[in-house]
Amino acid sequence: MCAKHFMQTTVVMVVLLVCPGFVRAKAYRLTVAGEGMEFVAQPERGYVVKVPERSGGFYSLAGTFGLDTENARRVGGRGRRGVWTVENDGPAGRNEEMIRALRASGHATYAAPLFSCGGETVAIIPEIVIRVRPEVDARQVHFLCQSLALAVIKPMEFTTQEYLLEVLGPDAEAVFAAVEQLNDVDVIEWACPNTAMRPKLAGQTTPNQIAWSSQPRSMAAGEESERTGVFPNDEYFPMQWHLYNTGQSGGTPGADIRAPEAWEITTGDPNIIVAVIDCGVDSQHPDLMENLVLGYDFLEDDDQADPLLAPPANAHGTNCAGLVAAQGNNDIGVSGVVWNCKITPIRIDDDTSICTQADVARAFRWASDRGADVLSNSWEYSWSPEPIIQSAIVDITKIGGMGRGGKGCVVFFAAGNGSSRIRSHLAKYPEVISVGATDHNDLLCYYSNHGPELDIVAPSALGCTDADWMQTKGIGWLWTTDISGSAGWNMDPFDPTVVDYTALGGTSGACPVAAGVAALILSIEPESTVEEVRHYLERSAKDLGDPGQDDYHGWGRVDARAALDMILAKRADLNNDWKVDEQDEALLVQAVDANDLSADIAPAAKRDGMVDANDLALLAQYMGVEIPELGLLSHWRLDEGEGDIAHDRINHRDGALHGGAIWQPEGGVVGGALQLDGVDDYVSTPFILNPYFAPFSASVWIQGGVPGQVILSQKNGANWLAADWVGRLVTELKAPASQSGQTLASNVVITDGNWHRIGLVRDGTDRILYVDDVEVARDTQTSLVASINGFYIGGDKGLKARTFWSGLIDDVRIYDRAVRP
């Protein structure tokens, strides 16, 4: 089988126990992009059927022999008819007999038990999605299907490489067998069953409204009096502690996203669109209707994306939309994080239908194609890899892809409410921003999932259970919009006069709050790439846990004003050295005289096309500010004057000095430097970066050294930067030996006693070496050896004798992006 370009999928069917005429005793194991998936038949949970077409193209469960129609749910989506799931309590034997009877009687063209995958119940329907190589056309796909008892249902929308196929066999075994055969075809990059399930909402709204007793309707005089900002006149804004926390919910004043301060700069640009992918949004809600643009219903395949009116859980999408962009300062209701940005509602969920991976993937690409800048997802789909959905997320987020004219959409997912490690694979994917939850005291909510994949946290409710609600009477929850009128969560309120608003909890609430801050960022800097938006959002967050990024708070709690300030400071950094200083001021003065519009930085909300005193005033506001550099994971300046710690200025992954290395506070190129003796001096650091995941970069200033010595290495991994036997710069970070990995060597000697800035860049496929900002060597390596170990500065990967660096080392930087001098 060929090497896969996008993602390799291998299917192995393992028979655990043969049961004649039925497949429940089989497990089907898949490996997707190095991650395992196992599907195990669970007939006790129910089954899936496809009923045949009747006269007039009509599909119906009515009259289907013995079928449990009471527990049936339709599998929605464009062009899909007659596919239903039945979820019941079994027993397994009864459901097995029903499947056999449906097949034998001809009442179903396809029937299979439900399966478990990663602990979740999924339906294996008679469909597969394939991704073919770029040069493969539709004619070849049709020919391939004819040879494998498959049929092309349609090319997947908004992509030329993916197709939705129909499996003509009668059961799930036929689906898995076809997947196995497809993955053995050279022209196919991957094939995956198009599983169906209902997305799981990552939060909970309440069936009761907040009690007004003891809850002030206006700000308490004198509280947070030193804070300034723009304050809307919305009736329930005083209750929205996540926007402006005065302690009104019993929490800590200031534990909020600093929305009023951010609104001094912008309340949102109506050209910025946030897609709320959920169970629909109430298009007639008085606090939302002015900020809604056309959406889509991917269950019913039409542009009416309103929710069902019952049960109350269908208000979830309306709740999330209000947190993002309820219209502010309009005398009613609540305010969103952005007052003027637009919401496009996308419906993939309700209580009567379920969706497939292919339909969710189509929803993501549709949103991007219709101009969505930010996508907010307060739900989980599966705890196993979802290659069909991930493919769509990659398409819309990658630089140069279909999102935002090649700048990349910004995709948020709720981290989930399991009080555990993040389980949803969609929230784990590196292309998305995973959001956890904090309360009104800036403490992590007990239910918020965590782990190394967590990127940020945002305000949400204290708890997410009915008991929590009744105990607190809703205090500390997030006020937002509800389905207007008598539907939604307001059917049994504490206060019957509040019928269009409710409160939301869980990471479901945190996710749209964070998405709203991203919309604010793009409102003042719409040309920012997805990488830049992520950087500003994360690096401006308030650090709540261990210094830097940690498993429980990510980079910290989002801070809307700090994010906008960081962007404006970078805008004032005219010479791109990540700080605002006199050099930038001199450039701006020159630009004023020359009317050079490249220095047009003001007003803050939107540049005015002039270079004048307003630009000088904005630059002066940020004079002296240093901006965290994009993608800079660690930066050891090595400027210390004493001690045995080399401080990481970025992510607090400090290094420990070994062997008595000597500080040279004024001996470096950039401030001080560290002098190593070549015998046993080196610095050890914690884990920073796995080189398996490209791109990345490393740069170091060095002086001295002799041939054979190492400058930067990964413990028991590889020597990243070293001098070879004649003193030339080399990297031994390479592909595994099985893939013919080789050392990359330059022709430039670096051990000549002069200062040199050396660097290694991995841009996705190529390794590039630099000396003094000039490229000196390049080659292509399809992959690099993985390592999750820490680093050595000035020592070999195994600390072998005569490999320690003898000389000065200064200003070591490691990036998670390709940084060329």
JSON list of N, CA and C in Angstrom, two decimals, residues 712-763:
[
{"chain": "A", "resi": 712, "resn": "LEU", "atom": "N", "xyz": [23.12, 22.81, 20.62]},
{"chain": "A", "resi": 712, "resn": "LEU", "atom": "CA", "xyz": [21.77, 22.57, 21.09]},
{"chain": "A", "resi": 712, "resn": "LEU", "atom": "C", "xyz": [21.37, 21.15, 20.73]},
{"chain": "A", "resi": 713, "resn": "SER", "atom": "N", "xyz": [20.84, 20.41, 21.72]},
{"chain": "A", "resi": 713, "resn": "SER", "atom": "CA", "xyz": [20.44, 19.03, 21.48]},
{"chain": "A", "resi": 713, "resn": "SER", "atom": "C", "xyz": [19.19, 18.71, 22.28]},
{"chain": "A", "resi": 714, "resn": "GLN", "atom": "N", "xyz": [18.56, 17.59, 21.93]},
{"chain": "A", "resi": 714, "resn": "GLN", "atom": "CA", "xyz": [17.42, 17.10, 22.68]},
{"chain": "A", "resi": 714, "resn": "GLN", "atom": "C", "xyz": [17.83, 15.81, 23.39]},
{"chain": "A", "resi": 715, "resn": "LYS", "atom": "N", "xyz": [17.59, 15.75, 24.67]},
{"chain": "A", "resi": 715, "resn": "LYS", "atom": "CA", "xyz": [18.06, 14.64, 25.48]},
{"chain": "A", "resi": 715, "resn": "LYS", "atom": "C", "xyz": [17.69, 13.30, 24.86]},
{"chain": "A", "resi": 716, "resn": "ASN", "atom": "N", "xyz": [18.70, 12.48, 24.65]},
{"chain": "A", "resi": 716, "resn": "ASN", "atom": "CA", "xyz": [18.51, 11.14, 24.09]},
{"chain": "A", "resi": 716, "resn": "ASN", "atom": "C", "xyz": [17.75, 11.16, 22.76]},
{"chain": "A", "resi": 717, "resn": "GLY", "atom": "N", "xyz": [17.75, 12.32, 22.12]},
{"chain": "A", "resi": 717, "resn": "GLY", "atom": "CA", "xyz": [17.07, 12.44, 20.84]},
{"chain": "A", "resi": 717, "resn": "GLY", "atom": "C", "xyz": [18.04, 12.69, 19.72]},
{"chain": "A", "resi": 718, "resn": "ALA", "atom": "N", "xyz": [18.32, 13.95, 19.42]},
{"chain": "A", "resi": 718, "resn": "ALA", "atom": "CA", "xyz": [19.21, 14.30, 18.33]},
{"chain": "A", "resi": 718, "resn": "ALA", "atom": "C", "xyz": [19.92, 15.60, 18.66]},
{"chain": "A", "resi": 719, "resn": "ASN", "atom": "N", "xyz": [21.08, 15.79, 18.05]},
{"chain": "A", "resi": 719, "resn": "ASN", "atom": "CA", "xyz": [21.80, 17.06, 18.14]},
{"chain": "A", "resi": 719, "resn": "ASN", "atom": "C", "xyz": [21.23, 18.01, 17.09]},
{"chain": "A", "resi": 720, "resn": "TRP", "atom": "N", "xyz": [20.58, 19.05, 17.55]},
{"chain": "A", "resi": 720, "resn": "TRP", "atom": "CA", "xyz": [19.92, 19.98, 16.63]},
{"chain": "A", "resi": 720, "resn": "TRP", "atom": "C", "xyz": [20.95, 20.85, 15.90]},
{"chain": "A", "resi": 721, "resn": "LEU", "atom": "N", "xyz": [21.88, 21.42, 16.64]},
{"chain": "A", "resi": 721, "resn": "LEU", "atom": "CA", "xyz": [22.89, 22.31, 16.06]},
{"chain": "A", "resi": 721, "resn": "LEU", "atom": "C", "xyz": [24.24, 21.95, 16.64]},
{"chain": "A", "resi": 722, "resn": "ALA", "atom": "N", "xyz": [25.22, 21.76, 15.78]},
{"chain": "A", "resi": 722, "resn": "ALA", "atom": "CA", "xyz": [26.54, 21.33, 16.23]},
{"chain": "A", "resi": 722, "resn": "ALA", "atom": "C", "xyz": [27.58, 21.74, 15.20]},
{"chain": "A", "resi": 723, "resn": "ALA", "atom": "N", "xyz": [28.86, 21.61, 15.58]},
{"chain": "A", "resi": 723, "resn": "ALA", "atom": "CA", "xyz": [29.98, 21.79, 14.65]},
{"chain": "A", "resi": 723, "resn": "ALA", "atom": "C", "xyz": [30.53, 20.41, 14.28]},
{"chain": "A", "resi": 724, "resn": "ASP", "atom": "N", "xyz": [30.76, 20.20, 12.98]},
{"chain": "A", "resi": 724, "resn": "ASP", "atom": "CA", "xyz": [31.25, 18.89, 12.55]},
{"chain": "A", "resi": 724, "resn": "ASP", "atom": "C", "xyz": [32.76, 18.79, 12.79]},
{"chain": "A", "resi": 725, "resn": "TRP", "atom": "N", "xyz": [33.42, 17.77, 12.23]},
{"chain": "A", "resi": 725, "resn": "TRP", "atom": "CA", "xyz": [34.82, 17.48, 12.53]},
{"chain": "A", "resi": 725, "resn": "TRP", "atom": "C", "xyz": [35.78, 18.55, 12.04]},
{"chain": "A", "resi": 726, "resn": "VAL", "atom": "N", "xyz": [35.29, 19.47, 11.15]},
{"chain": "A", "resi": 726, "resn": "VAL", "atom": "CA", "xyz": [36.14, 20.60, 10.76]},
{"chain": "A", "resi": 726, "resn": "VAL", "atom": "C", "xyz": [35.55, 21.93, 11.22]},
{"chain": "A", "resi": 727, "resn": "GLY", "atom": "N", "xyz": [34.52, 21.90, 12.03]},
{"chain": "A", "resi": 727, "resn": "GLY", "atom": "CA", "xyz": [33.97, 23.12, 12.59]},
{"chain": "A", "resi": 727, "resn": "GLY", "atom": "C", "xyz": [32.83, 23.74, 11.81]},
{"chain": "A", "resi": 728, "resn": "ARG", "atom": "N", "xyz": [32.27, 23.01, 10.83]},
{"chain": "A", "resi": 728, "resn": "ARG", "atom": "CA", "xyz": [31.17, 23.55, 10.04]},
{"chain": "A", "resi": 728, "resn": "ARG", "atom": "C", "xyz": [29.84, 23.28, 10.74]},
{"chain": "A", "resi": 729, "resn": "LEU", "atom": "N", "xyz": [28.87, 24.18, 10.50]},
{"chain": "A", "resi": 729, "resn": "LEU", "atom": "CA", "xyz": [27.54, 24.01, 11.10]},
{"chain": "A", "resi": 729, "resn": "LEU", "atom": "C", "xyz": [26.82, 22.81, 10.50]},
{"chain": "A", "resi": 730, "resn": "VAL", "atom": "N", "xyz": [26.26, 21.94, 11.36]},
{"chain": "A", "resi": 730, "resn": "VAL", "atom": "CA", "xyz": [25.50, 20.77, 10.91]},
{"chain": "A", "resi": 730, "resn": "VAL", "atom": "C", "xyz": [24.29, 20.60, 11.81]},
{"chain": "A", "resi": 731, "resn": "THR", "atom": "N", "xyz": [23.31, 19.86, 11.30]},
{"chain": "A", "resi": 731, "resn": "THR", "atom": "CA", "xyz": [22.22, 19.36, 12.15]},
{"chain": "A", "resi": 731, "resn": "THR", "atom": "C", "xyz": [22.12, 17.86, 11.96]},
{"chain": "A", "resi": 732, "resn": "GLU", "atom": "N", "xyz": [21.99, 17.15, 13.09]},
{"chain": "A", "resi": 732, "resn": "GLU", "atom": "CA", "xyz": [21.79, 15.71, 13.06]},
{"chain": "A", "resi": 732, "resn": "GLU", "atom": "C", "xyz": [20.34, 15.34, 13.33]},
{"chain": "A", "resi": 733, "resn": "LEU", "atom": "N", "xyz": [19.46, 16.35, 13.37]},
{"chain": "A", "resi": 733, "resn": "LEU", "atom": "CA", "xyz": [18.03, 16.10, 13.52]},
{"chain": "A", "resi": 733, "resn": "LEU", "atom": "C", "xyz": [17.49, 15.68, 12.15]},
{"chain": "A", "resi": 734, "resn": "LYS", "atom": "N", "xyz": [17.10, 14.42, 12.03]},
{"chain": "A", "resi": 734, "resn": "LYS", "atom": "CA", "xyz": [16.83, 13.86, 10.72]},
{"chain": "A", "resi": 734, "resn": "LYS", "atom": "C", "xyz": [15.72, 12.81, 10.81]},
{"chain": "A", "resi": 735, "resn": "ALA", "atom": "N", "xyz": [15.35, 12.28, 9.65]},
{"chain": "A", "resi": 735, "resn": "ALA", "atom": "CA", "xyz": [14.37, 11.21, 9.59]},
{"chain": "A", "resi": 735, "resn": "ALA", "atom": "C", "xyz": [14.95, 9.94, 10.21]},
{"chain": "A", "resi": 736, "resn": "PRO", "atom": "N", "xyz": [14.09, 8.99, 10.61]},
{"chain": "A", "resi": 736, "resn": "PRO", "atom": "CA", "xyz": [14.60, 7.73, 11.13]},
{"chain": "A", "resi": 736, "resn": "PRO", "atom": "C", "xyz": [15.49, 7.03, 10.11]},
{"chain": "A", "resi": 737, "resn": "ALA", "atom": "N", "xyz": [16.39, 6.20, 10.61]},
{"chain": "A", "resi": 737, "resn": "ALA", "atom": "CA", "xyz": [17.30, 5.47, 9.72]},
{"chain": "A", "resi": 737, "resn": "ALA", "atom": "C", "xyz": [16.55, 4.65, 8.68]},
{"chain": "A", "resi": 738, "resn": "SER", "atom": "N", "xyz": [15.37, 4.15, 9.06]},
{"chain": "A", "resi": 738, "resn": "SER", "atom": "CA", "xyz": [14.58, 3.35, 8.13]},
{"chain": "A", "resi": 738, "resn": "SER", "atom": "C", "xyz": [14.11, 4.16, 6.93]},
{"chain": "A", "resi": 739, "resn": "GLN", "atom": "N", "xyz": [14.12, 5.51, 7.08]},
{"chain": "A", "resi": 739, "resn": "GLN", "atom": "CA", "xyz": [13.71, 6.38, 5.99]},
{"chain": "A", "resi": 739, "resn": "GLN", "atom": "C", "xyz": [14.91, 7.11, 5.38]},
{"chain": "A", "resi": 740, "resn": "SER", "atom": "N", "xyz": [16.11, 6.55, 5.60]},
{"chain": "A", "resi": 740, "resn": "SER", "atom": "CA", "xyz": [17.35, 7.11, 5.04]},
{"chain": "A", "resi": 740, "resn": "SER", "atom": "C", "xyz": [17.62, 8.52, 5.54]},
{"chain": "A", "resi": 741, "resn": "GLY", "atom": "N", "xyz": [17.33, 8.77, 6.81]},
{"chain": "A", "resi": 741, "resn": "GLY", "atom": "CA", "xyz": [17.64, 10.08, 7.37]},
{"chain": "A", "resi": 741, "resn": "GLY", "atom": "C", "xyz": [19.15, 10.33, 7.41]},
{"chain": "A", "resi": 742, "resn": "GLN", "atom": "N", "xyz": [19.54, 11.54, 7.04]},
{"chain": "A", "resi": 742, "resn": "GLN", "atom": "CA", "xyz": [20.96, 11.88, 6.95]},
{"chain": "A", "resi": 742, "resn": "GLN", "atom": "C", "xyz": [21.21, 13.21, 7.64]},
{"chain": "A", "resi": 743, "resn": "THR", "atom": "N", "xyz": [22.47, 13.40, 8.10]},
{"chain": "A", "resi": 743, "resn": "THR", "atom": "CA", "xyz": [22.90, 14.67, 8.65]},
{"chain": "A", "resi": 743, "resn": "THR", "atom": "C", "xyz": [22.93, 15.72, 7.54]},
{"chain": "A", "resi": 744, "resn": "LEU", "atom": "N", "xyz": [22.51, 16.93, 7.87]},
{"chain": "A", "resi": 744, "resn": "LEU", "atom": "CA", "xyz": [22.59, 18.05, 6.93]},
{"chain": "A", "resi": 744, "resn": "LEU", "atom": "C", "xyz": [23.78, 18.92, 7.34]},
{"chain": "A", "resi": 745, "resn": "ALA", "atom": "N", "xyz": [24.75, 19.08, 6.43]},
{"chain": "A", "resi": 745, "resn": "ALA", "atom": "CA", "xyz": [25.97, 19.82, 6.73]},
{"chain": "A", "resi": 745, "resn": "ALA", "atom": "C", "xyz": [26.09, 21.04, 5.83]},
{"chain": "A", "resi": 746, "resn": "SER", "atom": "N", "xyz": [26.64, 22.12, 6.39]},
{"chain": "A", "resi": 746, "resn": "SER", "atom": "CA", "xyz": [26.92, 23.32, 5.61]},
{"chain": "A", "resi": 746, "resn": "SER", "atom": "C", "xyz": [28.40, 23.38, 5.29]},
{"chain": "A", "resi": 747, "resn": "ASN", "atom": "N", "xyz": [28.80, 24.40, 4.54]},
{"chain": "A", "resi": 747, "resn": "ASN", "atom": "CA", "xyz": [30.22, 24.63, 4.23]},
{"chain": "A", "resi": 747, "resn": "ASN", "atom": "C", "xyz": [30.78, 25.81, 5.00]},
{"chain": "A", "resi": 748, "resn": "VAL", "atom": "N", "xyz": [30.06, 26.27, 6.03]},
{"chain": "A", "resi": 748, "resn": "VAL", "atom": "CA", "xyz": [30.47, 27.46, 6.76]},
{"chain": "A", "resi": 748, "resn": "VAL", "atom": "C", "xyz": [31.02, 27.05, 8.13]},
{"chain": "A", "resi": 749, "resn": "VAL", "atom": "N", "xyz": [32.26, 27.45, 8.39]},
{"chain": "A", "resi": 749, "resn": "VAL", "atom": "CA", "xyz": [32.90, 27.18, 9.68]},
{"chain": "A", "resi": 749, "resn": "VAL", "atom": "C", "xyz": [32.38, 28.17, 10.71]},
{"chain": "A", "resi": 750, "resn": "ILE", "atom": "N", "xyz": [31.96, 27.66, 11.86]},
{"chain": "A", "resi": 750, "resn": "ILE", "atom": "CA", "xyz": [31.43, 28.52, 12.92]},
{"chain": "A", "resi": 750, "resn": "ILE", "atom": "C", "xyz": [32.33, 28.56, 14.15]},
{"chain": "A", "resi": 751, "resn": "THR", "atom": "N", "xyz": [33.44, 27.83, 14.14]},
{"chain": "A", "resi": 751, "resn": "THR", "atom": "CA", "xyz": [34.34, 27.77, 15.30]},
{"chain": "A", "resi": 751, "resn": "THR", "atom": "C", "xyz": [35.59, 28.61, 15.06]},
{"chain": "A", "resi": 752, "resn": "ASP", "atom": "N", "xyz": [35.40, 29.78, 14.42]},
{"chain": "A", "resi": 752, "resn": "ASP", "atom": "CA", "xyz": [36.54, 30.64, 14.09]},
{"chain": "A", "resi": 752, "resn": "ASP", "atom": "C", "xyz": [36.79, 31.73, 15.11]},
{"chain": "A", "resi": 753, "resn": "GLY", "atom": "N", "xyz": [36.08, 31.70, 16.23]},
{"chain": "A", "resi": 753, "resn": "GLY", "atom": "CA", "xyz": [36.30, 32.70, 17.28]},
{"chain": "A", "resi": 753, "resn": "GLY", "atom": "C", "xyz": [35.45, 33.94, 17.14]},
{"chain": "A", "resi": 754, "resn": "ASN", "atom": "N", "xyz": [34.68, 34.08, 16.08]},
{"chain": "A", "resi": 754, "resn": "ASN", "atom": "CA", "xyz": [33.82, 35.23, 15.89]},
{"chain": "A", "resi": 754, "resn": "ASN", "atom": "C", "xyz": [32.39, 34.92, 16.35]},
{"chain": "A", "resi": 755, "resn": "TRP", "atom": "N", "xyz": [31.64, 35.97, 16.61]},
{"chain": "A", "resi": 755, "resn": "TRP", "atom": "CA", "xyz": [30.24, 35.79, 16.94]},
{"chain": "A", "resi": 755, "resn": "TRP", "atom": "C", "xyz": [29.47, 35.40, 15.68]},
{"chain": "A", "resi": 756, "resn": "HIS", "atom": "N", "xyz": [28.60, 34.38, 15.81]},
{"chain": "A", "resi": 756, "resn": "HIS", "atom": "CA", "xyz": [27.74, 33.97, 14.70]},
{"chain": "A", "resi": 756, "resn": "HIS", "atom": "C", "xyz": [26.33, 33.69, 15.24]},
{"chain": "A", "resi": 757, "resn": "ARG", "atom": "N", "xyz": [25.35, 34.10, 14.47]},
{"chain": "A", "resi": 757, "resn": "ARG", "atom": "CA", "xyz": [23.97, 33.73, 14.78]},
{"chain": "A", "resi": 757, "resn": "ARG", "atom": "C", "xyz": [23.61, 32.56, 13.89]},
{"chain": "A", "resi": 758, "resn": "ILE", "atom": "N", "xyz": [23.38, 31.41, 14.49]},
{"chain": "A", "resi": 758, "resn": "ILE", "atom": "CA", "xyz": [23.11, 30.20, 13.73]},
{"chain": "A", "resi": 758, "resn": "ILE", "atom": "C", "xyz": [21.65, 29.80, 13.93]},
{"chain": "A", "resi": 759, "resn": "GLY", "atom": "N", "xyz": [21.09, 29.11, 12.95]},
{"chain": "A", "resi": 759, "resn": "GLY", "atom": "CA", "xyz": [19.69, 28.73, 13.07]},
{"chain": "A", "resi": 759, "resn": "GLY", "atom": "C", "xyz": [19.35, 27.49, 12.28]},
{"chain": "A", "resi": 760, "resn": "LEU", "atom": "N", "xyz": [18.33, 26.78, 12.77]},
{"chain": "A", "resi": 760, "resn": "LEU", "atom": "CA", "xyz": [17.74, 25.63, 12.09]},
{"chain": "A", "resi": 760, "resn": "LEU", "atom": "C", "xyz": [16.26, 25.92, 11.90]},
{"chain": "A", "resi": 761, "resn": "VAL", "atom": "N", "xyz": [15.78, 25.75, 10.66]},
{"chain": "A", "resi": 761, "resn": "VAL", "atom": "CA", "xyz": [14.37, 25.98, 10.35]},
{"chain": "A", "resi": 761, "resn": "VAL", "atom": "C", "xyz": [13.81, 24.73, 9.68]},
{"chain": "A", "resi": 762, "resn": "ARG", "atom": "N", "xyz": [12.66, 24.30, 10.14]},
{"chain": "A", "resi": 762, "resn": "ARG", "atom": "CA", "xyz": [11.90, 23.23, 9.52]},
{"chain": "A", "resi": 762, "resn": "ARG", "atom": "C", "xyz": [10.59, 23.84, 9.03]},
{"chain": "A", "resi": 763, "resn": "ASP", "atom": "N", "xyz": [10.39, 23.91, 7.71]},
{"chain": "A", "resi": 763, "resn": "ASP", "atom": "CA", "xyz": [9.22, 24.60, 7.16]},
{"chain": "A", "resi": 763, "resn": "ASP", "atom": "C", "xyz": [8.10, 23.68, 6.75]}
]
